[in-house]
mmCIF file of C-alpha atoms in Angstrom:
data_model
loop_
_atom_site.group_PDB
_atom_site.id
_atom_site.type_symbol
_atom_site.label_atom_id
_atom_site.label_comp_id
_atom_site.label_asym_id
_atom_site.label_seq_id
_atom_site.Cartn_x
_atom_site.Cartn_y
_atom_site.Cartn_z
ATOM 1 C CA UNK A 736 -26.451 46.235 98.312
ATOM 2 C CA UNK A 737 -25.782 49.858 97.352
ATOM 3 C CA UNK A 738 -22.866 51.036 95.252
ATOM 4 C CA UNK A 739 -21.292 54.483 95.322
ATOM 5 C CA UNK A 740 -20.598 56.296 92.039
ATOM 6 C CA UNK A 741 -16.862 55.717 92.605
ATOM 7 C CA UNK A 742 -17.471 51.968 92.810
ATOM 8 C CA UNK A 743 -19.791 51.925 89.791
ATOM 9 C CA UNK A 744 -17.291 53.876 87.724
ATOM 10 C CA UNK A 745 -14.842 50.975 88.054
ATOM 11 C CA UNK A 746 -17.262 48.414 86.611
ATOM 12 C CA UNK A 747 -16.140 46.923 83.288
ATOM 13 C CA UNK A 748 -18.261 43.758 82.999
ATOM 14 C CA UNK A 749 -22.005 44.008 83.724
ATOM 15 C CA UNK A 750 -24.861 41.491 83.444
ATOM 16 C CA UNK A 751 -28.459 42.744 83.540
ATOM 17 C CA UNK A 752 -30.011 39.617 82.018
ATOM 18 C CA UNK A 753 -33.760 39.318 82.631
ATOM 19 C CA UNK A 754 -33.920 42.573 84.635
ATOM 20 C CA UNK A 755 -36.850 44.194 82.766
ATOM 21 C CA UNK A 756 -34.578 46.853 81.211
ATOM 22 C CA UNK A 757 -36.668 48.828 78.697
ATOM 23 C CA UNK A 758 -34.470 51.810 77.829
ATOM 24 C CA UNK A 759 -31.538 54.054 78.691
ATOM 25 C CA UNK A 760 -33.267 55.938 81.510
ATOM 26 C CA UNK A 761 -32.407 59.564 82.248
ATOM 27 C CA UNK A 762 -30.181 61.168 79.633
ATOM 28 C CA UNK A 763 -26.475 60.825 80.397
ATOM 29 C CA UNK A 764 -27.048 58.863 83.618
ATOM 30 C CA UNK A 765 -25.274 55.692 82.372
ATOM 31 C CA UNK A 766 -22.195 57.647 81.209
ATOM 32 C CA UNK A 767 -22.080 59.413 84.562
ATOM 33 C CA UNK A 768 -22.429 56.238 86.671
ATOM 34 C CA UNK A 769 -20.598 53.544 84.652
ATOM 35 C CA UNK A 770 -18.350 55.175 82.021
ATOM 36 C CA UNK A 771 -15.866 52.273 81.872
ATOM 37 C CA UNK A 772 -18.147 49.375 80.953
ATOM 38 C CA UNK A 773 -16.544 47.161 78.286
ATOM 39 C CA UNK A 774 -18.973 44.214 78.327
ATOM 40 C CA UNK A 775 -22.727 44.300 79.006
ATOM 41 C CA UNK A 776 -25.300 41.498 78.912
ATOM 42 C CA UNK A 777 -28.783 42.919 78.243
ATOM 43 C CA UNK A 778 -30.319 39.612 77.122
ATOM 44 C CA UNK A 779 -33.948 38.673 77.851
ATOM 45 C CA UNK A 780 -35.103 42.200 78.633
ATOM 46 C CA UNK A 781 -37.836 44.532 77.371
ATOM 47 C CA UNK A 782 -35.858 46.524 74.802
ATOM 48 C CA UNK A 783 -38.036 46.966 71.713
ATOM 49 C CA UNK A 784 -36.000 48.947 69.169
ATOM 50 C CA UNK A 785 -32.474 49.442 67.863
ATOM 51 C CA UNK A 786 -32.809 53.156 68.710
ATOM 52 C CA UNK A 787 -33.116 52.256 72.407
ATOM 53 C CA UNK A 788 -29.940 50.168 72.111
ATOM 54 C CA UNK A 789 -28.132 53.123 70.504
ATOM 55 C CA UNK A 790 -29.266 55.391 73.369
ATOM 56 C CA UNK A 791 -27.583 53.017 75.838
ATOM 57 C CA UNK A 792 -24.457 52.285 73.787
ATOM 58 C CA UNK A 793 -23.923 55.987 73.007
ATOM 59 C CA UNK A 794 -22.990 56.463 76.662
ATOM 60 C CA UNK A 795 -20.487 53.566 76.745
ATOM 61 C CA UNK A 796 -17.430 54.807 74.859
ATOM 62 C CA UNK A 797 -15.343 51.707 75.646
ATOM 63 C CA UNK A 798 -17.989 49.069 74.827
ATOM 64 C CA UNK A 799 -16.483 45.914 73.273
ATOM 65 C CA UNK A 800 -19.050 43.153 74.048
ATOM 66 C CA UNK A 801 -22.845 43.546 73.777
ATOM 67 C CA UNK A 802 -25.413 40.760 74.262
ATOM 68 C CA UNK A 803 -28.978 41.626 73.178
ATOM 69 C CA UNK A 804 -30.353 38.078 72.817
ATOM 70 C CA UNK A 805 -34.058 37.444 73.408
ATOM 71 C CA UNK A 806 -35.117 41.088 73.061
ATOM 72 C CA UNK A 807 -37.762 41.361 70.321
ATOM 73 C CA UNK A 808 -36.236 44.330 68.553
ATOM 74 C CA UNK A 809 -37.366 46.417 65.592
ATOM 75 C CA UNK A 810 -34.535 47.574 63.363
ATOM 76 C CA UNK A 811 -34.245 50.651 61.129
ATOM 77 C CA UNK A 812 -35.687 50.346 57.607
ATOM 78 C CA UNK A 813 -32.754 52.315 56.145
ATOM 79 C CA UNK A 814 -29.071 52.445 56.990
ATOM 80 C CA UNK A 815 -28.567 54.539 60.143
ATOM 81 C CA UNK A 816 -26.322 57.558 59.646
ATOM 82 C CA UNK A 817 -22.838 56.844 61.041
ATOM 83 C CA UNK A 818 -22.586 58.051 64.637
ATOM 84 C CA UNK A 819 -19.538 56.256 66.000
ATOM 85 C CA UNK A 820 -21.765 54.637 68.678
ATOM 86 C CA UNK A 821 -20.254 51.169 68.184
ATOM 87 C CA UNK A 822 -16.754 52.271 67.164
ATOM 88 C CA UNK A 823 -15.065 49.899 69.676
ATOM 89 C CA UNK A 824 -17.572 46.999 69.542
ATOM 90 C CA UNK A 825 -15.925 43.608 68.852
ATOM 91 C CA UNK A 826 -18.575 41.063 69.948
ATOM 92 C CA UNK A 827 -22.309 41.373 69.222
ATOM 93 C CA UNK A 828 -24.861 38.724 70.223
ATOM 94 C CA UNK A 829 -28.268 38.997 68.516
ATOM 95 C CA UNK A 830 -29.673 35.494 69.083
ATOM 96 C CA UNK A 831 -33.483 35.230 68.973
ATOM 97 C CA UNK A 832 -34.014 38.952 68.320
ATOM 98 C CA UNK A 833 -35.978 38.539 65.073
ATOM 99 C CA UNK A 834 -33.348 40.340 62.974
ATOM 100 C CA UNK A 835 -33.318 39.682 59.213
ATOM 101 C CA UNK A 836 -30.234 39.432 56.998
ATOM 102 C CA UNK A 837 -31.114 42.707 55.248
ATOM 103 C CA UNK A 838 -31.275 44.400 58.658
ATOM 104 C CA UNK A 839 -27.920 42.922 59.644
ATOM 105 C CA UNK A 840 -26.323 44.417 56.542
ATOM 106 C CA UNK A 841 -28.011 47.796 57.060
ATOM 107 C CA UNK A 842 -26.807 48.102 60.664
ATOM 108 C CA UNK A 843 -23.368 46.558 60.013
ATOM 109 C CA UNK A 844 -21.973 49.785 58.567
ATOM 110 C CA UNK A 845 -22.038 51.021 62.181
ATOM 111 C CA UNK A 846 -19.862 48.111 63.414
ATOM 112 C CA UNK A 847 -16.464 48.993 61.874
ATOM 113 C CA UNK A 848 -14.274 46.723 64.046
ATOM 114 C CA UNK A 849 -16.724 43.868 64.809
ATOM 115 C CA UNK A 850 -14.999 40.460 65.100
ATOM 116 C CA UNK A 851 -17.700 38.086 66.422
ATOM 117 C CA UNK A 852 -21.366 38.114 65.369
ATOM 118 C CA UNK A 853 -23.941 35.666 66.814
ATOM 119 C CA UNK A 854 -27.262 35.373 64.939
ATOM 120 C CA UNK A 855 -28.718 32.106 66.231
ATOM 121 C CA UNK A 856 -32.435 31.266 65.835
ATOM 122 C CA UNK A 857 -33.658 34.217 63.768
ATOM 123 C CA UNK A 858 -35.197 32.409 60.751
ATOM 124 C CA UNK A 859 -32.554 34.162 58.670
ATOM 125 C CA UNK A 860 -32.398 33.794 54.894
ATOM 126 C CA UNK A 861 -29.067 35.047 53.497
ATOM 127 C CA UNK A 862 -30.478 37.166 50.714
ATOM 128 C CA UNK A 863 -27.479 39.157 49.499
ATOM 129 C CA UNK A 864 -23.693 39.314 49.571
ATOM 130 C CA UNK A 865 -22.127 41.637 52.168
ATOM 131 C CA UNK A 866 -20.302 44.444 50.359
ATOM 132 C CA UNK A 867 -18.169 46.861 52.376
ATOM 133 C CA UNK A 868 -19.626 45.498 55.656
ATOM 134 C CA UNK A 869 -18.709 42.561 57.957
ATOM 135 C CA UNK A 870 -15.238 42.624 56.416
ATOM 136 C CA UNK A 871 -13.608 42.430 59.878
ATOM 137 C CA UNK A 872 -15.753 39.536 61.175
ATOM 138 C CA UNK A 873 -13.738 36.478 62.245
ATOM 139 C CA UNK A 874 -16.560 34.422 63.813
ATOM 140 C CA UNK A 875 -20.119 34.107 62.471
ATOM 141 C CA UNK A 876 -22.756 31.974 64.226
ATOM 142 C CA UNK A 877 -25.810 31.152 62.086
ATOM 143 C CA UNK A 878 -26.981 28.140 64.126
ATOM 144 C CA UNK A 879 -30.646 27.085 64.149
ATOM 145 C CA UNK A 880 -31.595 29.193 61.126
ATOM 146 C CA UNK A 881 -33.362 26.364 59.318
ATOM 147 C CA UNK A 882 -34.016 28.281 56.086
ATOM 148 C CA UNK A 883 -30.306 28.541 55.165
ATOM 149 C CA UNK A 884 -29.092 26.275 52.335
ATOM 150 C CA UNK A 885 -25.756 25.738 50.576
ATOM 151 C CA UNK A 886 -26.453 28.331 47.870
ATOM 152 C CA UNK A 887 -27.015 30.999 50.508
ATOM 153 C CA UNK A 888 -23.698 30.097 52.125
ATOM 154 C CA UNK A 889 -21.909 30.973 48.894
ATOM 155 C CA UNK A 890 -23.056 34.598 49.437
ATOM 156 C CA UNK A 891 -20.833 34.817 52.551
ATOM 157 C CA UNK A 892 -18.004 32.747 51.051
ATOM 158 C CA UNK A 893 -15.734 35.716 50.392
ATOM 159 C CA UNK A 894 -15.711 37.417 53.797
ATOM 160 C CA UNK A 895 -11.935 37.892 53.894
ATOM 161 C CA UNK A 896 -11.296 37.362 57.615
ATOM 162 C CA UNK A 897 -13.927 34.743 58.463
ATOM 163 C CA UNK A 898 -12.068 32.089 60.501
ATOM 164 C CA UNK A 899 -14.914 30.390 62.407
ATOM 165 C CA UNK A 900 -18.329 29.523 60.977
ATOM 166 C CA UNK A 901 -20.966 27.896 63.199
ATOM 167 C CA UNK A 902 -23.746 26.177 61.227
ATOM 168 C CA UNK A 903 -25.248 23.802 63.808
ATOM 169 C CA UNK A 904 -28.858 22.744 63.325
ATOM 170 C CA UNK A 905 -29.540 24.504 60.014
ATOM 171 C CA UNK A 906 -30.683 21.282 58.302
ATOM 172 C CA UNK A 907 -27.885 21.220 55.711
ATOM 173 C CA UNK A 908 -27.286 17.892 53.938
ATOM 174 C CA UNK A 909 -25.011 18.741 51.002
ATOM 175 C CA UNK A 910 -22.294 21.130 49.867
ATOM 176 C CA UNK A 911 -20.402 21.464 46.603
ATOM 177 C CA UNK A 912 -17.719 23.974 45.643
ATOM 178 C CA UNK A 913 -18.156 24.274 41.867
ATOM 179 C CA UNK A 914 -14.906 26.206 41.312
ATOM 180 C CA UNK A 915 -12.664 23.309 42.478
ATOM 181 C CA UNK A 916 -12.190 19.916 40.829
ATOM 182 C CA UNK A 917 -10.887 16.671 42.343
ATOM 183 C CA UNK A 918 -7.785 17.311 44.457
ATOM 184 C CA UNK A 919 -8.037 21.119 44.089
ATOM 185 C CA UNK A 920 -8.762 23.864 46.615
ATOM 186 C CA UNK A 921 -11.712 26.263 46.386
ATOM 187 C CA UNK A 922 -11.284 30.032 46.453
ATOM 188 C CA UNK A 923 -14.325 30.227 48.758
ATOM 189 C CA UNK A 924 -13.959 30.768 52.516
ATOM 190 C CA UNK A 925 -10.227 31.513 52.121
ATOM 191 C CA UNK A 926 -9.570 32.119 55.843
ATOM 192 C CA UNK A 927 -11.977 29.547 57.334
ATOM 193 C CA UNK A 928 -10.154 27.468 59.960
ATOM 194 C CA UNK A 929 -12.942 26.091 62.179
ATOM 195 C CA UNK A 930 -16.309 24.826 60.931
ATOM 196 C CA UNK A 931 -19.131 23.576 63.193
ATOM 197 C CA UNK A 932 -21.799 21.356 61.562
ATOM 198 C CA UNK A 933 -23.384 19.598 64.552
ATOM 199 C CA UNK A 934 -27.037 18.467 64.495
ATOM 200 C CA UNK A 935 -27.538 18.547 60.718
ATOM 201 C CA UNK A 936 -28.655 16.077 58.019
ATOM 202 C CA UNK A 937 -25.238 15.121 56.614
ATOM 203 C CA UNK A 938 -25.458 11.506 55.440
ATOM 204 C CA UNK A 939 -23.051 11.304 52.470
ATOM 205 C CA UNK A 940 -19.248 10.958 52.447
ATOM 206 C CA UNK A 941 -19.187 13.356 49.478
ATOM 207 C CA UNK A 942 -19.789 16.175 52.016
ATOM 208 C CA UNK A 943 -16.447 15.362 53.720
ATOM 209 C CA UNK A 944 -14.708 15.155 50.337
ATOM 210 C CA UNK A 945 -15.893 18.697 49.586
ATOM 211 C CA UNK A 946 -14.589 20.010 52.942
ATOM 212 C CA UNK A 947 -11.102 18.890 51.890
ATOM 213 C CA UNK A 948 -11.285 21.658 49.254
ATOM 214 C CA UNK A 949 -11.283 24.400 51.942
ATOM 215 C CA UNK A 950 -7.758 25.781 51.876
ATOM 216 C CA UNK A 951 -7.423 26.814 55.547
ATOM 217 C CA UNK A 952 -9.719 24.350 57.373
ATOM 218 C CA UNK A 953 -7.992 22.559 60.253
ATOM 219 C CA UNK A 954 -10.781 22.043 62.853
ATOM 220 C CA UNK A 955 -14.209 20.458 62.338
ATOM 221 C CA UNK A 956 -17.131 19.540 64.606
ATOM 222 C CA UNK A 957 -19.816 17.366 63.023
ATOM 223 C CA UNK A 958 -21.523 15.404 65.783
ATOM 224 C CA UNK A 959 -25.115 14.127 65.661
ATOM 225 C CA UNK A 960 -25.408 13.750 61.900
ATOM 226 C CA UNK A 961 -26.730 10.595 60.156
ATOM 227 C CA UNK A 962 -23.198 9.952 58.864
ATOM 228 C CA UNK A 963 -21.713 9.909 62.365
ATOM 229 C CA UNK A 964 -24.583 8.307 64.305
ATOM 230 C CA UNK A 965 -26.419 5.013 64.262
ATOM 231 C CA UNK A 966 -24.950 1.539 64.442
ATOM 232 C CA UNK A 967 -21.708 2.346 62.636
ATOM 233 C CA UNK A 968 -18.400 2.010 64.477
ATOM 234 C CA UNK A 969 -17.679 5.539 65.734
ATOM 235 C CA UNK A 970 -13.907 4.990 65.596
ATOM 236 C CA UNK A 971 -14.032 3.900 61.938
ATOM 237 C CA UNK A 972 -16.176 6.932 61.051
ATOM 238 C CA UNK A 973 -13.643 9.205 62.762
ATOM 239 C CA UNK A 974 -10.790 7.530 60.852
ATOM 240 C CA UNK A 975 -12.537 7.948 57.502
ATOM 241 C CA UNK A 976 -13.239 11.660 58.140
ATOM 242 C CA UNK A 977 -9.567 12.198 59.060
ATOM 243 C CA UNK A 978 -8.414 10.328 55.946
ATOM 244 C CA UNK A 979 -10.727 12.300 53.651
ATOM 245 C CA UNK A 980 -9.758 15.777 54.969
ATOM 246 C CA UNK A 981 -6.000 15.974 54.678
ATOM 247 C CA UNK A 982 -5.216 19.158 56.621
ATOM 248 C CA UNK A 983 -7.558 18.528 59.577
ATOM 249 C CA UNK A 984 -5.824 18.835 62.970
ATOM 250 C CA UNK A 985 -8.846 18.689 65.321
ATOM 251 C CA UNK A 986 -12.052 16.665 64.943
ATOM 252 C CA UNK A 987 -14.971 17.083 67.356
ATOM 253 C CA UNK A 988 -12.682 18.973 69.757
ATOM 254 C CA UNK A 989 -10.168 16.088 69.938
ATOM 255 C CA UNK A 990 -6.683 16.725 68.542
ATOM 256 C CA UNK A 991 -5.526 14.476 65.688
ATOM 257 C CA UNK A 992 -1.991 13.333 66.528
ATOM 258 C CA UNK A 993 0.339 12.418 63.630
ATOM 259 C CA UNK A 994 0.174 8.734 64.616
ATOM 260 C CA UNK A 995 -3.642 8.780 64.511
ATOM 261 C CA UNK A 996 -3.602 10.393 61.067
ATOM 262 C CA UNK A 997 -1.128 7.812 59.779
ATOM 263 C CA UNK A 998 -3.246 4.940 61.134
ATOM 264 C CA UNK A 999 -6.462 6.446 59.748
ATOM 265 C CA UNK A 1000 -5.012 6.967 56.279
ATOM 266 C CA UNK A 1001 -3.512 3.466 56.136
ATOM 267 C CA UNK A 1002 -6.782 1.875 57.271
ATOM 268 C CA UNK A 1003 -8.762 3.916 54.737
ATOM 269 C CA UNK A 1004 -6.298 2.946 51.994
ATOM 270 C CA UNK A 1005 -6.775 -0.707 52.875
ATOM 271 C CA UNK A 1006 -10.577 -0.542 53.352
ATOM 272 C CA UNK A 1007 -11.142 0.705 49.783
ATOM 273 C CA UNK A 1008 -8.229 -1.137 48.175
ATOM 274 C CA UNK A 1009 -10.316 -3.810 46.456
ATOM 275 C CA UNK A 1010 -12.700 -1.163 45.126
ATOM 276 C CA UNK A 1011 -9.656 0.786 43.849
ATOM 277 C CA UNK A 1012 -8.345 -2.303 42.012
ATOM 278 C CA UNK A 1013 -11.719 -3.057 40.445
ATOM 279 C CA UNK A 1014 -11.916 0.556 39.241
ATOM 280 C CA UNK A 1015 -8.570 0.278 37.422
ATOM 281 C CA UNK A 1016 -6.074 0.901 40.228
ATOM 282 C CA UNK A 1017 -2.723 -0.884 39.952
ATOM 283 C CA UNK A 1018 0.496 -1.183 41.972
ATOM 284 C CA UNK A 1019 2.436 -0.298 38.822
ATOM 285 C CA UNK A 1020 2.247 3.531 38.493
ATOM 286 C CA UNK A 1021 2.215 3.196 34.695
ATOM 287 C CA UNK A 1022 -0.981 1.117 34.855
ATOM 288 C CA UNK A 1023 -2.609 2.896 37.812
ATOM 289 C CA UNK A 1024 -5.665 4.517 36.226
ATOM 290 C CA UNK A 1025 -8.747 4.278 38.456
ATOM 291 C CA UNK A 1026 -11.915 5.492 36.773
ATOM 292 C CA UNK A 1027 -13.565 8.894 37.316
ATOM 293 C CA UNK A 1028 -16.332 7.406 39.455
ATOM 294 C CA UNK A 1029 -13.817 6.038 41.973
ATOM 295 C CA UNK A 1030 -11.792 9.263 42.023
ATOM 296 C CA UNK A 1031 -14.952 11.291 42.633
ATOM 297 C CA UNK A 1032 -15.904 9.037 45.565
ATOM 298 C CA UNK A 1033 -12.342 8.928 46.967
ATOM 299 C CA UNK A 1034 -10.515 12.103 45.863
ATOM 300 C CA UNK A 1035 -7.549 11.611 48.241
ATOM 301 C CA UNK A 1036 -6.945 7.926 47.458
ATOM 302 C CA UNK A 1037 -4.296 8.515 44.805
ATOM 303 C CA UNK A 1038 -2.471 10.964 47.087
ATOM 304 C CA UNK A 1039 -2.463 8.340 49.861
ATOM 305 C CA UNK A 1040 -0.994 5.797 47.436
ATOM 306 C CA UNK A 1041 1.794 8.261 46.676
ATOM 307 C CA UNK A 1042 2.312 8.890 50.402
ATOM 308 C CA UNK A 1043 2.361 5.258 51.594
ATOM 309 C CA UNK A 1044 2.671 3.226 48.418
ATOM 310 C CA UNK A 1045 -0.161 1.409 46.648
ATOM 311 C CA UNK A 1046 -1.805 -1.375 48.706
ATOM 312 C CA UNK A 1047 -0.242 -4.801 48.158
ATOM 313 C CA UNK A 1048 -2.362 -7.816 47.251
ATOM 314 C CA UNK A 1049 -1.622 -9.349 50.663
ATOM 315 C CA UNK A 1050 -3.272 -6.425 52.415
ATOM 316 C CA UNK A 1051 -6.386 -6.811 50.306
ATOM 317 C CA UNK A 1052 -7.110 -10.481 51.002
ATOM 318 C CA UNK A 1053 -10.843 -10.915 51.528
ATOM 319 C CA UNK A 1054 -11.447 -11.444 55.220
ATOM 320 C CA UNK A 1055 -13.594 -14.325 56.373
ATOM 321 C CA UNK A 1056 -16.735 -13.256 58.241
ATOM 322 C CA UNK A 1057 -15.869 -12.761 61.916
ATOM 323 C CA UNK A 1058 -16.796 -15.766 64.017
ATOM 324 C CA UNK A 1059 -18.758 -15.165 67.158
ATOM 325 C CA UNK A 1060 -16.021 -16.973 69.086
ATOM 326 C CA UNK A 1061 -12.481 -15.610 68.834
ATOM 327 C CA UNK A 1062 -10.301 -17.790 66.668
ATOM 328 C CA UNK A 1063 -6.948 -18.893 68.076
ATOM 329 C CA UNK A 1064 -4.076 -18.501 65.611
ATOM 330 C CA UNK A 1065 -0.910 -20.549 65.828
ATOM 331 C CA UNK A 1066 1.863 -18.211 64.672
ATOM 332 C CA UNK A 1067 5.617 -18.511 64.313
ATOM 333 C CA UNK A 1068 7.553 -15.551 65.727
ATOM 334 C CA UNK A 1069 10.886 -14.642 64.108
ATOM 335 C CA UNK A 1070 13.429 -11.912 64.828
ATOM 336 C CA UNK A 1071 15.103 -11.036 61.483
ATOM 337 C CA UNK A 1072 17.705 -8.713 63.076
ATOM 338 C CA UNK A 1073 18.485 -10.906 66.113
ATOM 339 C CA UNK A 1074 20.110 -14.096 64.870
ATOM 340 C CA UNK A 1075 20.678 -15.443 68.392
ATOM 341 C CA UNK A 1076 16.925 -15.545 69.120
ATOM 342 C CA UNK A 1077 15.183 -18.843 68.401
ATOM 343 C CA UNK A 1078 12.006 -19.037 66.365
ATOM 344 C CA UNK A 1079 9.089 -19.732 68.696
ATOM 345 C CA UNK A 1080 5.430 -20.598 68.250
ATOM 346 C CA UNK A 1081 2.591 -18.836 70.058
ATOM 347 C CA UNK A 1082 -1.191 -19.179 70.063
ATOM 348 C CA UNK A 1083 -2.855 -15.762 69.927
ATOM 349 C CA UNK A 1084 -6.557 -14.849 69.505
ATOM 350 C CA UNK A 1085 -7.263 -13.131 66.184
ATOM 351 C CA UNK A 1086 -9.070 -10.394 68.149
ATOM 352 C CA UNK A 1087 -5.844 -9.417 69.958
ATOM 353 C CA UNK A 1088 -4.759 -5.877 69.055
ATOM 354 C CA UNK A 1089 -1.299 -5.119 67.693
ATOM 355 C CA UNK A 1090 -0.691 -3.076 70.857
ATOM 356 C CA UNK A 1091 -1.374 -6.087 73.101
ATOM 357 C CA UNK A 1092 0.838 -8.336 70.965
ATOM 358 C CA UNK A 1093 3.636 -5.777 71.387
ATOM 359 C CA UNK A 1094 3.018 -5.767 75.169
ATOM 360 C CA UNK A 1095 3.347 -9.565 75.277
ATOM 361 C CA UNK A 1096 6.551 -9.512 73.219
ATOM 362 C CA UNK A 1097 7.939 -6.624 75.295
ATOM 363 C CA UNK A 1098 7.662 -8.727 78.464
ATOM 364 C CA UNK A 1099 9.062 -11.778 76.715
ATOM 365 C CA UNK A 1100 12.047 -9.995 75.141
ATOM 366 C CA UNK A 1101 12.670 -7.295 77.800
ATOM 367 C CA UNK A 1102 12.455 -4.638 75.068
ATOM 368 C CA UNK A 1103 10.370 -1.413 75.441
ATOM 369 C CA UNK A 1104 7.058 -1.516 73.549
ATOM 370 C CA UNK A 1105 7.916 1.769 71.781
ATOM 371 C CA UNK A 1106 10.908 0.138 70.077
ATOM 372 C CA UNK A 1107 9.070 -2.854 68.622
ATOM 373 C CA UNK A 1108 8.079 -2.974 64.936
ATOM 374 C CA UNK A 1109 5.757 -5.770 63.779
ATOM 375 C CA UNK A 1110 4.992 -7.204 60.362
ATOM 376 C CA UNK A 1111 3.991 -10.628 59.090
ATOM 377 C CA UNK A 1112 4.525 -12.930 56.142
ATOM 378 C CA UNK A 1113 2.301 -15.687 54.856
ATOM 379 C CA UNK A 1114 3.033 -18.874 52.896
ATOM 380 C CA UNK A 1115 0.253 -17.661 50.565
ATOM 381 C CA UNK A 1116 2.334 -14.560 49.669
ATOM 382 C CA UNK A 1117 5.939 -15.724 49.367
ATOM 383 C CA UNK A 1118 8.464 -12.863 49.481
ATOM 384 C CA UNK A 1119 5.909 -10.263 50.659
ATOM 385 C CA UNK A 1120 5.775 -8.649 54.091
ATOM 386 C CA UNK A 1121 2.791 -6.729 55.507
ATOM 387 C CA UNK A 1122 3.420 -4.119 58.212
ATOM 388 C CA UNK A 1123 1.113 -4.038 61.241
ATOM 389 C CA UNK A 1124 1.128 -0.245 61.469
ATOM 390 C CA UNK A 1125 -1.948 0.521 63.568
ATOM 391 C CA UNK A 1126 -1.624 -0.496 67.220
ATOM 392 C CA UNK A 1127 -5.391 -0.246 67.770
ATOM 393 C CA UNK A 1128 -6.387 -2.832 65.151
ATOM 394 C CA UNK A 1129 -6.789 -6.585 65.857
ATOM 395 C CA UNK A 1130 -4.700 -9.201 64.042
ATOM 396 C CA UNK A 1131 -7.724 -10.237 61.981
ATOM 397 C CA UNK A 1132 -7.940 -6.695 60.514
ATOM 398 C CA UNK A 1133 -4.638 -7.430 58.733
ATOM 399 C CA UNK A 1134 -5.900 -10.885 57.621
ATOM 400 C CA UNK A 1135 -3.312 -12.708 59.747
ATOM 401 C CA UNK A 1136 -4.080 -16.447 59.470
ATOM 402 C CA UNK A 1137 -3.157 -19.705 61.119
ATOM 403 C CA UNK A 1138 0.417 -20.695 60.187
ATOM 404 C CA UNK A 1139 1.568 -17.160 59.306
ATOM 405 C CA UNK A 1140 4.823 -15.803 60.691
ATOM 406 C CA UNK A 1141 5.162 -12.645 62.837
ATOM 407 C CA UNK A 1142 8.398 -10.695 62.200
ATOM 408 C CA UNK A 1143 9.622 -8.682 65.184
ATOM 409 C CA UNK A 1144 12.276 -5.954 64.858
ATOM 410 C CA UNK A 1145 13.762 -3.433 67.299
#
């Protein structure tokens, strides 16, 4: 297919991937043929130097997106003199080009409005702090640069506009923000909203505790890490991450609804309640002094106690080991606000979720599920009532036992 110059001049988005491009060709020919190109993919070609790239880009006065991945480029050994070549460039992709961090910083003075920079698979070592360059960058992808460690990350921690940081497959296993104590926010990465940590070596919950110190973080991806893989219950892991990072709104690309956050925080509060008590936690605020070791392991626990109240003894009853066969519970069902309703008895399996119990009661009472509130009381805890807040949990999670009484309100 042949194109006329008038047709070529209208082109704005061009892909020449794997087309054996090795230079700009005749001087001025690109500007003459395609002056309006805004995005060009030159990946997997035969370009060998940054000077050849400049010769091409010099002719594209409206260039905003440039992909140079998989060209083995040589870069200048000193900062190029400012030419205005990349004065409109917003997105630059340099994956697998062999660029070093020093070369990035040298060339970056020529990218005055750059917003997205992709540097995947370059064996990069972050060797110095960017000063007066990369100050406009909002997204930085450093994936698959296995030599990067947490100390190197601190060198890019003060990029003022950095909102998205992609650190997949760099081998990181730990992070610590030394400027922020328990319950405090770090001054590092002040604008960071979205962090990607897939395919790393994260195995400790302390990593998630540290992420809670990031003042703007609200989205996290951390799949395929030892902490999130293996035989552990994936739903429980998700709940614990949500509970540990208070401002998170999206986890692994799934939105965290307010009801999920509430359930996660309540379950986390209960799961570590006995540990909290042993460490010096107490329902009486005057006596509630868990030790430093517990606070370091669970920095948000005290805040969750303030938010929902300290866990009651009834919630912290030690559960019996789950039997292989579901246990049938004989429970009384009362309606404290409906005096005309008789107390009934029902046999329910202890594996039945709160949601399914509500469904059963909804059909029985002709009341919408959304209006039902469940709690229970036990002869072992006279005068105390335990709410069944999380619809997804089974009755046995709340230590409901044979002979206990379900309280149903609407």
